[in-house]
Structures are given as structure tokens and as C-alpha cells.
XYZ file of C-alpha atoms in Angstrom:
281
model
C 114.579 78.114 108.108
C 117.312 75.831 106.811
C 119.738 77.394 104.343
C 121.815 74.878 102.401
C 123.191 77.081 99.650
C 121.891 77.707 96.153
C 122.590 76.590 92.621
C 125.356 79.184 92.294
C 126.611 79.285 95.886
C 128.295 76.167 97.249
C 128.002 76.127 101.004
C 130.276 74.143 103.334
C 128.618 72.182 106.133
C 130.311 74.434 108.705
C 128.997 77.621 107.093
C 125.500 76.169 106.729
C 125.476 75.387 110.446
C 126.664 78.922 111.250
C 123.966 80.595 109.155
C 121.176 78.499 110.605
C 122.488 78.843 114.171
C 122.607 82.639 113.899
C 119.050 82.713 112.573
C 117.867 80.390 115.336
C 119.557 82.478 118.044
C 118.384 85.725 116.415
C 121.922 87.060 116.576
C 123.945 88.817 113.877
C 126.196 86.448 111.930
C 129.733 87.855 111.876
C 131.697 86.504 108.918
C 135.450 86.808 108.546
C 137.736 85.417 105.886
C 140.020 86.414 103.059
C 138.596 88.993 100.641
C 136.919 87.182 97.761
C 135.801 84.116 99.728
C 132.099 84.864 99.277
C 131.103 86.695 102.470
C 129.023 89.327 100.691
C 127.746 86.814 98.165
C 126.371 84.689 101.011
C 124.001 87.487 102.061
C 122.881 87.959 98.456
C 122.180 84.272 97.948
C 120.475 83.939 101.335
C 118.059 86.754 100.485
C 117.445 85.182 97.085
C 116.701 81.767 98.578
C 114.317 83.280 101.141
C 112.598 85.357 98.470
C 113.127 88.486 100.515
C 114.790 91.882 100.222
C 118.513 92.380 100.706
C 119.288 95.666 102.444
C 122.992 96.408 102.076
C 124.860 98.924 104.206
C 128.319 99.352 102.701
C 130.631 100.630 105.427
C 133.359 103.166 104.633
C 136.089 104.765 106.729
C 133.823 107.813 107.160
C 130.690 105.852 108.124
C 128.974 106.653 111.417
C 126.533 104.413 113.264
C 123.967 107.207 113.355
C 123.737 107.087 109.546
C 122.357 103.572 109.821
C 119.511 104.839 111.979
C 118.599 108.128 110.338
C 120.014 111.503 109.341
C 118.516 114.888 110.168
C 119.049 117.495 107.447
C 119.146 120.674 109.530
C 120.728 122.679 106.701
C 117.799 122.055 104.344
C 115.330 122.955 107.080
C 117.142 126.209 107.766
C 117.202 127.070 104.083
C 113.502 126.264 103.668
C 112.747 128.407 106.729
C 114.543 131.348 105.176
C 112.505 130.859 102.003
C 109.240 130.644 103.928
C 108.460 127.041 102.856
C 105.507 125.317 104.535
C 107.580 122.115 104.811
C 109.377 123.587 107.803
C 106.324 122.995 109.996
C 106.873 119.224 109.877
C 110.370 118.280 111.037
C 109.745 114.771 109.703
C 110.303 116.158 106.200
C 113.989 116.459 107.068
C 114.482 113.015 108.574
C 116.083 110.512 106.188
C 115.744 106.850 107.275
C 118.943 104.786 107.330
C 119.492 101.120 106.524
C 118.562 99.860 110.005
C 115.343 101.882 109.937
C 114.529 100.420 106.518
C 115.240 96.877 107.757
C 113.218 97.319 110.953
C 110.152 98.550 109.074
C 110.309 96.217 106.066
C 106.956 94.486 105.330
C 108.611 91.045 105.334
C 111.704 89.789 107.148
C 114.678 91.105 105.168
C 118.364 90.215 105.126
C 120.414 93.137 106.433
C 124.043 93.108 105.280
C 126.482 95.339 107.168
C 129.415 94.958 104.808
C 133.077 95.413 105.836
C 132.394 96.756 109.320
C 136.119 96.804 110.087
C 136.629 99.748 107.703
C 134.882 102.133 110.103
C 136.187 103.795 113.239
C 136.752 101.493 116.222
C 133.753 103.038 118.024
C 131.381 102.200 115.174
C 130.515 98.635 116.318
C 130.008 99.759 119.921
C 127.647 102.500 118.787
C 125.374 99.844 117.267
C 125.210 97.541 120.300
C 121.944 98.863 121.718
C 120.111 98.954 118.384
C 121.178 95.484 117.279
C 120.361 94.069 120.717
C 116.937 95.591 121.216
C 116.021 96.069 117.563
C 114.712 99.535 118.315
C 115.852 103.155 118.518
C 114.420 106.634 119.124
C 114.196 109.528 116.698
C 114.921 112.337 119.105
C 113.827 115.151 116.775
C 110.289 113.753 116.489
C 109.979 111.672 119.656
C 109.215 108.653 117.482
C 110.341 105.128 118.408
C 111.253 102.774 115.578
C 110.890 99.118 116.540
C 111.383 96.013 114.430
C 108.130 94.078 114.095
C 110.272 91.087 113.128
C 114.007 90.677 113.477
C 115.878 90.959 110.181
C 118.510 88.347 109.410
C 121.684 90.340 110.077
C 124.960 89.420 108.377
C 128.094 91.396 109.208
C 131.316 90.952 107.241
C 134.871 91.825 108.213
C 138.196 91.528 106.405
C 140.108 91.758 109.705
C 141.531 95.213 109.005
C 140.731 96.156 112.612
C 139.982 94.199 115.772
C 136.340 94.390 116.822
C 135.385 95.186 120.452
C 134.673 92.264 122.780
C 131.283 93.674 123.745
C 130.284 93.615 120.085
C 131.659 90.123 119.501
C 129.627 88.755 122.412
C 126.437 89.711 120.623
C 127.322 87.924 117.383
C 127.569 84.356 116.159
C 131.019 84.113 114.600
C 132.250 82.104 111.631
C 135.556 82.222 109.777
C 135.212 81.146 106.136
C 138.219 78.953 105.434
C 139.677 79.034 101.962
C 138.115 76.128 100.034
C 140.123 73.015 99.257
C 140.522 71.678 95.705
C 137.358 69.553 95.792
C 135.169 72.383 97.088
C 136.715 74.831 94.652
C 135.961 72.411 91.821
C 132.304 72.376 92.884
C 132.257 76.174 93.002
C 133.733 76.457 89.520
C 131.326 73.841 88.159
C 128.404 75.811 89.600
C 129.476 78.837 87.557
C 130.874 77.096 84.467
C 129.091 73.735 84.095
C 130.403 73.142 80.551
C 134.065 73.866 81.356
C 136.359 71.176 79.941
C 137.857 68.977 82.637
C 141.439 69.354 81.396
C 141.215 73.147 81.454
C 139.696 73.069 84.938
C 142.385 70.707 86.272
C 145.242 72.724 84.788
C 143.782 76.072 85.861
C 143.414 74.868 89.444
C 147.005 73.594 89.445
C 148.255 77.017 88.344
C 145.978 78.737 90.858
C 147.060 76.675 93.855
C 150.732 76.968 92.866
C 150.331 80.732 93.043
C 148.640 80.596 96.447
C 151.454 78.414 97.820
C 154.098 81.077 97.089
C 154.965 82.379 100.537
C 156.493 85.596 99.155
C 153.316 86.537 97.303
C 152.026 89.882 98.559
C 148.378 89.177 97.683
C 147.138 85.655 97.182
C 144.471 85.272 94.471
C 140.968 84.637 95.802
C 138.040 82.491 94.696
C 136.352 85.416 92.976
C 139.559 86.182 91.074
C 139.824 82.564 89.958
C 136.288 82.774 88.561
C 137.125 86.020 86.751
C 140.238 84.400 85.266
C 138.339 81.345 84.046
C 135.682 83.570 82.521
C 138.382 85.391 80.550
C 140.074 82.140 79.483
C 136.771 80.917 78.070
C 136.037 84.240 76.373
C 139.470 84.216 74.706
C 139.242 80.485 73.913
C 142.501 79.733 75.731
C 142.907 76.008 76.286
C 144.745 73.849 78.800
C 147.731 73.411 76.524
C 148.490 77.135 76.697
C 148.406 77.084 80.485
C 150.753 74.100 80.508
C 153.336 76.098 78.605
C 155.288 77.666 81.454
C 157.184 79.832 79.010
C 154.099 81.706 77.873
C 154.759 85.472 78.201
C 158.007 84.869 80.018
C 156.558 82.437 82.509
C 153.375 84.332 83.308
C 150.032 82.666 82.834
C 147.772 84.216 80.166
C 145.568 87.067 81.403
C 147.584 87.135 84.632
C 146.065 90.505 85.556
C 142.994 88.684 86.846
C 145.113 86.834 89.440
C 148.137 89.025 90.171
C 147.237 92.488 91.426
C 150.550 94.282 91.969
C 153.901 94.616 90.215
C 155.879 92.894 92.999
C 153.898 89.686 92.555
C 154.227 89.843 88.767
C 158.001 90.237 89.100
C 158.151 87.372 91.608
C 156.344 84.938 89.290
C 158.524 85.998 86.341
C 161.681 85.491 88.395
C 160.638 82.039 89.611
C 159.738 81.001 86.053
C 163.131 82.213 84.811
C 164.965 80.258 87.522
C 162.948 77.141 86.730
C 163.842 77.496 83.044
C 167.569 77.741 83.842
C 167.434 74.595 85.987
C 165.859 72.668 83.113
C 168.756 73.437 80.781
């Protein structure tokens, strides 16, 4: 398998090497990078290019590793027993397969996405070591062993909210997605908006990179937010000349809510625009 990106997902040479190396080594691919740099989208596009199923396990702060294997609904079994249901005789009726179970037993090799693993408790990654290593686990209530007939392609994403254990990191192939430069970002935008006027694209990228260069900015806008902003500019028929007017809405770019996500950053951009206006007088 050689993944080189898709029509709508521009892949850097480094990331292409990482994906293919992880597949070759049959190790999970651990992706880190700023939110909005396409970590989740990579798994979606990889599954699409392989023509296979994407199984997504969205991790939350309350997620437990056991939920990825299976869950045993003892409460329902107790209730059915009190009601005299015949279902009680088969404990398998109360076993709910998790995402790893689904991936292990898929008819064709799927892509398993464990998304934002750093949101869970620190023990969560360690609790998955055995299963991800051996691609098997036991269902203790039934004595059943679930084994993967073929290893799924496993992609794990992290936004660096927590450090991951060394034992877990040793079992992964790691890649940090660097924020794209202007040329790569131009390719990404062109993949999504092929008919975008060059002047609007050039001006929009200038505004975007100026924002990202502000060291005091609390949250830098991401690639996905740039795409959302351009989509809105096109929908509202806002041209390059409007973006070039630094006085628009007191110095804020039109539809700034797609790029600036808190009031401190909005106030910062307004203040800098005001100071720039005074210096021009």
C-alpha cells in the first residue's frame, strides 16, 4: 500500500512516508499537531482511498479502554431476570462490542481511528497496550477470544493536552504534522476551492499569516478555520479589495468569527489596527 493523498487532501512527503511506514511496520500511527491541521481528516481520506471502512473511536475525558473492547450490561440482565425473560440464559445478549472488537472482526481491513487519545485519563493508553500489540483480547463473561484476522490500520491522534506514557509511545510510529507553509497551504486551498480568484487567495493568505504571526494571540487560526473563512467569503461575495481595507469594521477582517475564537484576540486585533491607523496619520 502506498498512500499519496487524495484529490481533497494534500499530503506532505514527510506525512506520506509516516503513513506508509506505520502500515509496513504494522504499528499504530500516532499523529500530533495543532488542532485543525488535518489529523482526523487523514484517517477519513485514507479509508476512502483504500475503499474500506473507517471505524472512529472518539475519546472523551470519561472514556475507558474497556469500552473499546466491549461492555457488559449487567443491569439489563438483572432486570430481564426479574421479568423472567428467556434472554437471560445467553449472557452474550448483554455483551456490546466496542470499536476495537468491530475493527478486529471487520470483513476487510479497516482503518481504526482513535481520535484525541490525550483527552482520556493517563492510564487509558497503557490499558490498551496488550490489545494493540497482540490484536486480541478475551471476553471474560463468555470465555470467548476475539482475535484480528487481519491487522486494521490504526491511526491515533493527540492534541498534546497530556503527555503519553513511554511504554505506549514505543509501540507507535510517531509523526508531528507541521503547520503548512504558504505554498502547501495554497495547494490545500486550491484542492477545496479550484475556482477561487488568485487575488482573493493571495490577500486572504496574507491576512491569515499576519494573524498567526501575532505572538500575543491566544489561539492561532488553523487550516480548517482558514477554509471555513474562505467558504464564507465566497458565499457572501466578498472580494480582495474588501480584505485590503484595513479599516473595515474597525480593523477587523470581514467574518472574523471564523478565524478569531475569543474576545481577547478580537480586542488585540482591533487595538493593533487602531495603533496602525494612528501611525499613518
